[in-house]
CSV table of C-alpha atoms in Angstrom, one decimal:
chain,number,residue,atom,x,y,z
S,167,MET,CA,30.5,15.7,-25.1
S,168,THR,CA,31.1,14.7,-21.5
S,169,ASP,CA,31.0,17.6,-18.9
S,170,THR,CA,34.3,17.0,-17.1
S,171,ASN,CA,33.3,19.7,-14.5
S,172,ASN,CA,30.2,17.8,-13.5
S,173,ASN,CA,30.9,16.5,-10.0
S,174,LYS,CA,27.3,16.1,-8.9
S,175,VAL,CA,26.2,12.9,-7.3
S,176,VAL,CA,22.7,12.2,-6.1
S,177,LEU,CA,22.6,10.0,-3.0
S,178,ALA,CA,19.5,8.1,-1.9
S,179,PHE,CA,19.5,9.3,1.7
S,180,SER,CA,17.7,8.0,4.8
S,181,GLY,CA,19.9,9.7,7.5
S,182,GLY,CA,21.0,6.3,8.9
S,183,LEU,CA,24.5,5.1,9.5
S,184,ASP,CA,25.1,3.7,6.0
S,185,THR,CA,23.9,6.7,4.0
S,186,SER,CA,25.5,9.1,6.4
S,187,TYR,CA,28.8,7.3,5.7
S,188,CYS,CA,28.1,7.5,2.0
S,189,ALA,CA,27.5,11.2,2.1
S,190,GLN,CA,30.8,11.9,3.9
S,191,TYR,CA,32.8,9.5,1.8
S,192,LEU,CA,31.5,10.8,-1.5
S,193,ALA,CA,32.4,14.4,-0.5
S,194,GLN,CA,35.7,13.8,1.2
S,195,GLU,CA,37.2,10.8,-0.6
S,196,LYS,CA,35.7,11.3,-4.1
S,197,GLY,CA,35.5,15.1,-4.1
S,198,LEU,CA,31.9,15.1,-5.3
S,199,ASP,CA,29.1,17.5,-4.7
S,200,VAL,CA,26.5,15.5,-2.8
S,201,TYR,CA,22.8,16.0,-3.4
S,202,ALA,CA,21.0,14.0,-0.8
S,203,VAL,CA,17.4,12.8,-1.5
S,204,ALA,CA,14.9,11.2,0.8
S,205,VAL,CA,11.9,9.6,-0.9
S,206,ASN,CA,8.7,9.4,1.2
S,207,THR,CA,6.4,6.6,0.3
S,208,GLY,CA,4.1,7.2,3.2
S,209,GLY,CA,6.4,6.1,6.1
S,210,PHE,CA,8.0,9.3,7.3
S,211,SER,CA,6.4,11.7,9.8
S,212,ASP,CA,7.1,15.4,9.6
S,213,GLU,CA,9.4,15.1,12.7
S,214,GLU,CA,11.4,12.3,11.1
S,215,LEU,CA,11.9,14.2,7.9
S,216,LYS,CA,13.1,17.2,9.9
S,217,GLN,CA,15.6,15.0,11.6
S,218,ILE,CA,16.8,13.6,8.3
S,219,ALA,CA,17.2,17.2,7.0
S,220,GLN,CA,19.3,18.1,10.1
S,221,ARG,CA,21.5,15.1,9.5
S,222,ALA,CA,22.1,16.1,5.9
S,223,GLU,CA,23.0,19.6,7.0
S,224,GLN,CA,25.4,18.2,9.6
S,225,LEU,CA,27.1,16.3,6.7
S,226,ASN,CA,27.4,19.5,4.7
S,227,VAL,CA,25.8,18.1,1.6
S,228,VAL,CA,25.3,20.6,-1.2
S,229,ASP,CA,21.5,20.2,-1.2
S,230,PHE,CA,18.9,18.1,0.5
S,231,LYS,CA,15.5,17.4,-0.9
S,232,VAL,CA,12.4,15.3,0.1
S,233,LEU,CA,10.5,13.8,-2.8
S,234,ASP,CA,7.0,12.8,-1.7
S,235,CYS,CA,5.7,10.1,-4.1
S,236,THR,CA,3.1,8.5,-1.8
S,237,ASN,CA,0.1,9.2,-4.1
S,238,GLN,CA,2.1,8.1,-7.1
S,239,TYR,CA,3.1,4.9,-5.2
S,240,TYR,CA,-0.5,4.1,-4.5
S,241,GLU,CA,-1.8,4.9,-8.0
S,242,GLU,CA,1.0,3.0,-9.9
S,243,CYS,CA,1.6,0.1,-7.5
S,244,VAL,CA,-0.4,-0.4,-4.3
S,245,LYS,CA,-3.7,-0.2,-6.1
S,246,TYR,CA,-2.7,-3.2,-8.2
S,247,LEU,CA,-1.5,-5.1,-5.1
S,248,ILE,CA,-5.0,-4.7,-3.8
S,249,PHE,CA,-6.7,-5.6,-7.1
S,250,GLY,CA,-4.5,-8.8,-7.2
S,251,ASN,CA,-4.9,-9.7,-3.5
S,252,ILE,CA,-1.2,-10.0,-3.6
S,253,LEU,CA,0.6,-11.7,-0.6
S,254,ARG,CA,4.0,-13.1,-1.4
S,255,ASN,CA,4.2,-16.7,-0.4
S,256,GLN,CA,0.6,-16.2,0.8
S,257,THR,CA,1.9,-14.2,3.7
S,258,TYR,CA,3.7,-10.9,3.0
S,259,PRO,CA,2.1,-7.8,1.4
S,260,LEU,CA,5.3,-6.8,-0.3
S,261,SER,CA,5.7,-3.8,2.0
S,262,VAL,CA,9.4,-3.0,1.4
S,263,SER,CA,9.7,-4.7,-2.0
S,264,ALA,CA,7.2,-2.3,-3.6
S,265,GLU,CA,8.3,0.9,-1.9
S,266,ARG,CA,12.0,0.4,-2.6
S,267,MET,CA,11.3,0.2,-6.4
S,268,PHE,CA,9.4,3.6,-6.2
S,269,GLN,CA,12.2,5.1,-4.2
S,270,ALA,CA,14.7,4.0,-6.7
S,271,LEU,CA,12.6,5.4,-9.6
S,272,ALA,CA,12.1,8.7,-7.9
S,273,VAL,CA,15.9,9.0,-7.3
S,274,ALA,CA,16.6,8.1,-10.9
S,275,ASN,CA,14.2,10.7,-12.3
S,276,TYR,CA,15.6,13.4,-10.0
S,277,THR,CA,19.1,12.5,-11.1
S,278,LYS,CA,18.2,12.9,-14.7
S,279,GLU,CA,16.5,16.3,-14.0
S,280,LEU,CA,19.5,17.5,-12.1
S,281,GLY,CA,21.9,16.4,-14.8
S,282,ALA,CA,24.1,14.6,-12.3
S,283,LYS,CA,27.0,12.5,-13.5
S,284,TYR,CA,26.8,10.0,-10.6
S,285,VAL,CA,24.1,8.4,-8.5
S,286,ALA,CA,24.7,6.5,-5.2
S,287,HIS,CA,22.9,4.3,-2.7
S,288,GLY,CA,23.9,2.7,0.6
S,289,SER,CA,22.8,-0.9,-0.1
S,290,THR,CA,25.0,-3.8,1.1
S,291,GLY,CA,25.9,-6.7,-1.2
S,292,ALA,CA,23.7,-9.2,0.7
S,293,GLY,CA,20.2,-8.0,0.1
S,294,ASN,CA,17.5,-7.3,-2.5
S,295,ASP,CA,17.7,-3.5,-2.5
S,296,GLN,CA,21.0,-3.4,-4.3
S,297,VAL,CA,19.4,-5.1,-7.3
S,298,ARG,CA,16.2,-2.9,-7.3
S,299,PHE,CA,18.2,0.3,-7.2
S,300,ASP,CA,20.8,-0.8,-9.8
S,301,LEU,CA,18.1,-2.0,-12.2
S,302,ALA,CA,16.1,1.2,-12.0
S,303,PHE,CA,19.2,3.4,-12.4
S,304,GLN,CA,20.6,1.3,-15.3
S,305,ILE,CA,17.3,1.3,-17.3
S,306,ILE,CA,16.3,5.0,-16.7
S,307,MET,CA,19.7,6.6,-17.0
S,308,PRO,CA,22.3,4.2,-18.4
S,309,GLU,CA,24.7,7.1,-18.9
S,310,VAL,CA,25.0,7.8,-15.1
S,311,GLU,CA,27.7,6.0,-13.1
S,312,ILE,CA,26.4,4.1,-10.0
S,313,ILE,CA,28.5,4.4,-6.8
S,314,THR,CA,27.9,2.0,-3.9
S,315,PRO,CA,30.5,2.5,-1.1
S,316,ILE,CA,29.0,0.2,1.5
S,317,ARG,CA,28.7,-2.7,-1.0
S,318,ASP,CA,32.1,-2.1,-2.7
S,319,LEU,CA,34.2,-1.5,0.5
S,320,GLN,CA,32.5,-4.2,2.6
S,321,LEU,CA,32.7,-2.1,5.7
S,322,SER,CA,31.8,-3.1,9.2
S,323,ARG,CA,29.5,-0.8,11.2
S,324,GLU,CA,32.5,-0.1,13.5
S,325,ALA,CA,34.6,1.1,10.6
S,326,GLU,CA,31.8,3.4,9.4
S,327,ILE,CA,31.4,4.9,12.8
S,328,ASP,CA,35.1,5.4,13.3
S,329,TYR,CA,35.3,7.2,9.9
S,330,LEU,CA,32.4,9.5,10.7
S,331,LYS,CA,33.9,10.3,14.1
S,332,ALA,CA,37.3,11.1,12.5
S,333,ASN,CA,35.5,13.6,10.3
S,334,GLY,CA,33.8,15.3,13.2
S,335,ILE,CA,30.4,13.6,12.8
S,336,HIS,CA,29.5,12.5,16.3
S,337,ASP,CA,26.2,10.8,17.1
S,338,ASP,CA,24.7,7.9,19.0
S,339,TRP,CA,25.4,5.3,16.3
S,340,GLU,CA,24.6,2.3,18.4
S,341,LYS,CA,22.5,0.0,16.4
S,342,ALA,CA,19.0,-0.4,17.6
S,343,ALA,CA,18.0,-3.8,18.6
S,344,TYR,CA,15.5,-3.9,15.7
S,345,SER,CA,15.6,-2.3,12.3
S,346,ILE,CA,12.3,-0.8,11.4
S,347,ASN,CA,11.2,0.2,7.9
S,348,GLN,CA,7.8,1.9,7.7
S,349,GLY,CA,5.8,2.8,4.6
S,350,LEU,CA,2.2,3.2,3.4
S,351,TRP,CA,1.8,-0.6,2.8
S,352,GLY,CA,3.3,-1.9,6.0
S,353,THR,CA,6.3,-2.0,8.3
S,354,SER,CA,9.1,-4.5,8.2
S,355,VAL,CA,10.9,-5.6,11.4
S,356,GLY,CA,14.4,-7.2,11.4
S,357,GLY,CA,16.4,-8.3,14.4
S,358,LYS,CA,18.6,-11.1,15.7
S,359,GLU,CA,15.6,-13.5,15.8
S,360,THR,CA,14.9,-13.1,12.1
S,361,LEU,CA,18.5,-14.3,11.4
S,362,THR,CA,17.4,-17.7,12.8
S,363,SER,CA,14.9,-20.2,11.5
S,364,HIS,CA,13.1,-20.8,14.7
S,365,GLN,CA,13.0,-17.8,17.0
S,366,PRO,CA,9.9,-15.5,17.0
S,367,LEU,CA,10.1,-11.8,17.4
S,368,PRO,CA,9.3,-10.7,20.9
S,369,GLU,CA,6.3,-8.4,21.6
S,370,GLU,CA,8.5,-5.3,22.1
S,371,ALA,CA,10.0,-5.7,18.6
S,372,TYR,CA,6.8,-4.5,16.9
S,373,PRO,CA,6.3,-0.7,16.6
S,374,SER,CA,2.5,-1.0,17.4
S,375,GLN,CA,1.8,-2.4,20.8
S,376,LEU,CA,-1.6,-3.7,22.0
S,377,GLN,CA,-3.7,-0.8,23.3
S,378,GLN,CA,-7.3,-1.7,22.5
S,379,THR,CA,-9.0,-4.8,23.8
S,380,GLU,CA,-12.7,-4.0,23.2
S,381,SER,CA,-13.8,-5.3,19.8
S,382,LEU,CA,-14.8,-2.8,17.1
S,383,GLN,CA,-16.8,-3.3,13.9
S,384,VAL,CA,-15.4,-1.5,10.9
S,385,THR,CA,-17.2,-1.3,7.5
S,386,LEU,CA,-15.0,-1.0,4.4
S,387,VAL,CA,-16.6,0.6,1.3
S,388,PHE,CA,-15.0,-0.4,-2.0
S,389,ALA,CA,-15.7,1.2,-5.3
S,390,GLN,CA,-14.4,-0.8,-8.3
S,391,GLY,CA,-11.8,-2.4,-6.1
S,392,GLU,CA,-10.5,0.7,-4.3
S,393,LEU,CA,-11.1,1.5,-0.7
S,394,LYS,CA,-13.2,4.7,-0.8
S,395,GLY,CA,-15.0,4.7,2.6
S,396,LEU,CA,-15.0,3.7,6.2
S,397,GLN,CA,-17.4,3.5,9.1
S,398,TRP,CA,-16.6,2.4,12.6
S,399,GLY,CA,-18.3,2.3,15.9
S,400,ASN,CA,-20.8,5.1,16.4
S,401,GLU,CA,-18.9,7.4,14.0
S,402,PRO,CA,-20.7,8.6,10.8
S,403,ALA,CA,-19.5,7.0,7.6
S,404,LYS,CA,-16.7,8.8,5.9
S,405,THR,CA,-15.9,8.9,2.2
S,406,TYR,CA,-12.4,9.5,0.9
S,407,ASP,CA,-11.5,10.9,-2.5
S,408,ASN,CA,-7.9,9.7,-2.0
S,409,PRO,CA,-7.6,6.0,-1.0
S,410,VAL,CA,-4.3,6.8,0.7
S,411,GLU,CA,-6.3,8.7,3.4
S,412,ALA,CA,-8.6,5.7,3.8
S,413,ILE,CA,-5.6,3.4,4.2
S,414,ASN,CA,-4.0,5.6,6.8
S,415,GLN,CA,-7.3,5.9,8.7
S,416,LEU,CA,-7.8,2.2,8.8
S,417,ASN,CA,-4.3,1.7,10.0
S,418,LYS,CA,-5.0,4.1,12.9
S,419,LEU,CA,-8.0,2.1,13.8
S,420,ALA,CA,-6.4,-1.4,13.5
S,421,ALA,CA,-2.8,-0.9,14.7
S,422,PRO,CA,-3.8,-0.4,18.4
S,423,TYR,CA,-5.2,-4.0,18.2
S,424,ALA,CA,-1.7,-5.3,17.3
S,425,ILE,CA,-3.3,-6.7,14.1
S,426,GLY,CA,-1.3,-7.8,11.1
S,427,ARG,CA,1.8,-9.3,12.6
S,428,ASP,CA,3.7,-12.2,11.0
S,429,VAL,CA,7.1,-13.4,9.9
S,430,HIS,CA,7.8,-14.0,6.2
S,431,VAL,CA,10.3,-16.4,4.9
S,432,GLY,CA,11.1,-15.9,1.2
S,433,ASP,CA,13.6,-16.3,-1.6
S,434,THR,CA,15.8,-13.3,-2.2
S,435,ILE,CA,16.7,-12.0,-5.7
S,436,ILE,CA,20.2,-13.2,-5.2
S,437,GLY,CA,19.1,-16.8,-4.4
S,438,ILE,CA,19.4,-17.1,-0.6
S,439,LYS,CA,16.5,-17.4,1.9
S,440,GLY,CA,15.5,-14.4,3.9
S,441,ARG,CA,13.3,-14.0,7.0
S,442,VAL,CA,11.7,-10.8,8.1
S,443,GLY,CA,9.0,-9.8,10.6
S,444,PHE,CA,6.3,-7.3,9.7
S,445,GLU,CA,3.2,-5.6,10.8
S,446,ALA,CA,0.6,-4.5,8.2
S,447,ALA,CA,-2.7,-4.0,9.8
S,448,ALA,CA,-4.5,-2.0,7.1
S,449,PRO,CA,-2.9,-3.9,4.1
S,450,LEU,CA,-4.0,-7.3,5.4
S,451,ILE,CA,-7.5,-6.2,6.3
S,452,ILE,CA,-7.9,-4.5,2.9
S,453,ILE,CA,-6.6,-7.5,1.0
S,454,LYS,CA,-8.7,-10.0,2.9
S,455,GLY,CA,-11.8,-7.8,2.7
S,456,HIS,CA,-11.3,-7.1,-1.0
S,457,HIS,CA,-10.7,-10.8,-1.7
S,458,THR,CA,-14.0,-11.7,0.1
S,459,LEU,CA,-15.9,-9.1,-1.9
S,460,GLU,CA,-14.5,-10.6,-5.1
S,461,LYS,CA,-15.6,-14.1,-4.2
S,462,HIS,CA,-19.2,-12.7,-4.2
S,463,THR,CA,-18.9,-10.5,-7.3
S,464,LEU,CA,-16.6,-12.3,-9.8
S,465,THR,CA,-17.0,-15.5,-11.7
S,466,LYS,CA,-15.0,-18.6,-11.1
S,467,TRP,CA,-12.6,-18.1,-14.0
S,468,GLN,CA,-12.1,-14.4,-13.3
S,469,GLN,CA,-10.9,-15.4,-9.8
S,470,TYR,CA,-8.7,-18.2,-11.2
S,471,TRP,CA,-6.9,-16.0,-13.7
S,472,LYS,CA,-6.6,-13.1,-11.3
S,473,GLU,CA,-4.9,-15.4,-8.8
S,474,GLN,CA,-2.4,-16.6,-11.4
S,475,LEU,CA,-1.5,-13.2,-12.8
S,476,GLY,CA,-1.5,-11.6,-9.4
S,477,ASN,CA,1.0,-14.1,-8.1
S,478,TRP,CA,3.3,-13.3,-11.1
S,479,TYR,CA,2.9,-9.6,-10.6
S,480,GLY,CA,4.0,-9.8,-7.0
S,481,MET,CA,7.0,-12.0,-7.8
S,482,LEU,CA,8.2,-9.8,-10.6
S,483,LEU,CA,7.7,-6.7,-8.5
S,484,HIS,CA,9.6,-8.3,-5.6
S,485,GLU,CA,12.5,-9.1,-7.9
S,486,GLY,CA,12.9,-5.6,-9.3
S,487,GLN,CA,11.2,-6.2,-12.6
S,488,TYR,CA,8.6,-3.4,-12.3
S,489,LEU,CA,9.8,-1.7,-15.5
S,490,ASP,CA,9.2,-4.8,-17.7
S,491,PRO,CA,6.2,-4.0,-20.0
S,492,VAL,CA,4.5,-7.2,-19.0
S,493,MET,CA,3.7,-5.5,-15.7
S,494,ARG,CA,1.6,-2.9,-17.5
S,495,ASN,CA,-0.2,-5.7,-19.3
S,496,ILE,CA,-1.0,-7.4,-16.0
S,497,GLU,CA,-2.1,-4.1,-14.5
S,498,HIS,CA,-4.6,-3.6,-17.3
S,499,PHE,CA,-6.0,-7.0,-16.8
S,500,LEU,CA,-6.3,-6.6,-13.0
S,501,ALA,CA,-8.0,-3.2,-13.4
S,502,ASP,CA,-10.4,-4.6,-15.9
S,503,THR,CA,-11.6,-7.2,-13.5
S,504,GLN,CA,-12.7,-4.6,-10.9
S,505,THR,CA,-15.8,-3.3,-12.7
S,506,THR,CA,-18.2,-5.0,-10.4
S,507,VAL,CA,-16.0,-5.1,-7.2
S,508,SER,CA,-18.0,-2.5,-5.3
S,509,GLY,CA,-19.8,-2.8,-2.0
S,510,GLN,CA,-19.4,-3.0,1.7
S,511,VAL,CA,-17.2,-5.4,3.7
S,512,PHE,CA,-18.0,-5.9,7.4
S,513,VAL,CA,-14.9,-6.5,9.6
S,514,GLN,CA,-14.6,-7.1,13.3
S,515,LEU,CA,-11.4,-6.0,15.0
S,516,HIS,CA,-10.1,-8.0,18.1
S,517,PRO,CA,-6.8,-8.0,19.9
S,518,TYR,CA,-4.2,-9.6,17.5
S,519,ARG,CA,-6.7,-10.7,14.9
S,520,PHE,CA,-9.7,-9.6,12.8
S,521,GLU,CA,-12.7,-11.4,11.3
S,522,ILE,CA,-14.3,-10.8,7.9
S,523,GLU,CA,-18.0,-11.1,8.8
S,524,GLY,CA,-19.7,-10.6,5.4
S,525,ILE,CA,-20.4,-8.3,2.5
S,526,ALA,CA,-23.2,-6.3,0.9
S,527,SER,CA,-23.1,-5.5,-2.8
S,528,ASP,CA,-25.5,-4.8,-5.7
S,529,HIS,CA,-23.2,-7.2,-7.7
S,530,ASP,CA,-23.4,-10.1,-5.2
S,531,LEU,CA,-23.9,-13.2,-7.4
S,532,MET,CA,-25.4,-15.0,-4.4
S,533,GLN,CA,-28.5,-12.9,-5.0
S,534,ALA,CA,-29.2,-14.7,-8.3
S,535,LYS,CA,-32.7,-16.3,-8.4
S,536,PHE,CA,-31.3,-19.5,-10.0
S,537,GLY,CA,-31.2,-21.2,-6.6
S,538,HIS,CA,-29.7,-21.5,-3.2
S,539,TYR,CA,-26.7,-23.8,-2.7
S,540,GLY,CA,-27.7,-27.1,-1.1
S,541,GLU,CA,-31.3,-25.9,-0.7
S,542,MET,CA,-33.4,-25.1,-3.8
S,543,ASN,CA,-33.0,-25.2,-7.6
S,544,ARG,CA,-35.3,-23.1,-9.8
S,545,GLU,CA,-33.8,-23.1,-13.3
S,546,TRP,CA,-33.0,-26.8,-13.8
S,547,SER,CA,-34.5,-30.1,-13.0
S,548,GLY,CA,-33.1,-33.3,-11.5
S,549,ASP,CA,-33.1,-34.9,-15.0
S,550,ASP,CA,-31.0,-32.0,-16.3
S,551,VAL,CA,-28.4,-32.8,-13.6
S,552,LYS,CA,-28.5,-36.5,-14.4
S,553,GLY,CA,-27.7,-35.9,-18.0
S,554,PHE,CA,-25.1,-33.3,-17.3
S,555,THR,CA,-23.3,-35.6,-14.8
S,556,LYS,CA,-23.3,-38.5,-17.3
S,557,ILE,CA,-21.7,-36.4,-20.0
S,558,LEU,CA,-19.3,-34.8,-17.5
S,559,GLY,CA,-18.0,-38.3,-16.6
S,560,ASN,CA,-17.4,-39.5,-20.2
S,561,ALA,CA,-13.7,-38.6,-20.4
S,562,HIS,CA,-13.0,-40.2,-17.0
S,563,LYS,CA,-14.9,-43.4,-18.0
S,564,ILE,CA,-12.9,-43.6,-21.3
S,565,TYR,CA,-9.6,-43.3,-19.5
S,566,HIS,CA,-10.4,-45.9,-16.8
S,567,SER,CA,-11.9,-48.3,-19.4
S,568,VAL,CA,-8.8,-48.1,-21.7
S,569,ASN,CA,-6.3,-48.4,-18.8
S,570,LYS,CA,-8.4,-51.0,-16.9
S,571,LYS,CA,-8.6,-48.9,-13.8
C-alpha cells in the first residue's frame, strides 16, 4: 500500500546554485519535505562541509546529512583503477566519472533507509551525471520517483538566481570563472576555454599553483598493487594501513609542483564530445609508477589482458555501468593479477612534471639468471635460436608462397 502521507524527498546536495534552487523549489512548489545529502568522496574540507551545512540551514531543509564514503570509494573503485592502470583515452584518470557513481549510490542507499518516496538531483540535461544518477536510482530503488528540476525546467542561471532572491535567499551567486570539482582521485576544471577545441586553460585556472621548484625524490612502496608506503627527501619512510592516507600525502607532496595537469577530450554518454581540464598529481604518479612496477613483475600476457580488461572497466565505469555484474568479474581478474606487484618505485618530482626512475622488487623478472637482454644468454644456444626462428617463420613463408608475395 502506498503511503500517501510520505512527502519525503532526498536531494543530492552540494550547496551550489543548482542544488540550492532544487531545495527551495521542491519545498515551495512541490510541498515536499527536503532531506539534503552531501556525499564526500575525499574532496570536501571540514570548512567546506560547514559552509554546505549552513547553506542547507538557510534553505530550511528538514534535515541535512553528510555521508562520508571515501574509504568505500577507494576499496570498491579507486583500487581497481590503480590495478588496471586506467586512464580514459590514455589521458584522464576518471576523477569525476568514478566519484559521481559512488555519490549516486550513497544517495540511493540513504533514500531507501529513510523510506522516502522521492529522490532528486540537480543535473542538467546536457551532461553525463544525469545518466549516472538516474541509473543508480532506477536500479537500486525502482519504486522511488526521480525529480530533476534543472533538467526538466531548462532554467537559466539568471532565472534560478531570481527565484532564490524572490524567496529571500540572497547570496553572491555570480558564477566563478572556473568550475572546480575536487575528489580523492583528482580535480576537474571547466571554463570558457574548455568549451572550445583549441584554447588551453590559463595558469590561474588550476587550483594548485607552482610553489616548489627544487626537485624531490619520492619512493612509492606498493604491496600487491596497493600504495602502502612513502619516503621522501630526508624524511623517514612511512607506512600506511589505509591507502587513502598515502594518496592524500602523495598529493600534498606533488601538488605544489603543479604536476598532473592536462586537458581531456572524450565521448560523453549521450554521444557528444566533451572537453575538460584536470589536475591529478597523485593519481597520475601512482598509475605510472604502478604500471612500471608491473612491467617488471608480470608476464607479457598478464600485461596484455590487463590492458584490454582495464580499458573496458574504465569505459563502463565512465558510462554509469558500475552495477553491471561484469564489473565484479573484471575486478576479480584485476585483483588476481596483483599477487606479485610489490616493491618500490623511485620517482623524481620537478616543476610541472615527474620522472619514474626505476624500481626494486623481489619479484623483478629482470633478475632471472636466464640472460641479459642484448648481452648474454645462458639457458639456450645459438642453434636453439636458429631452429626456433625457422619454425616461427613457417606460417609467414606459407602465406607468401601461396600468394606469390
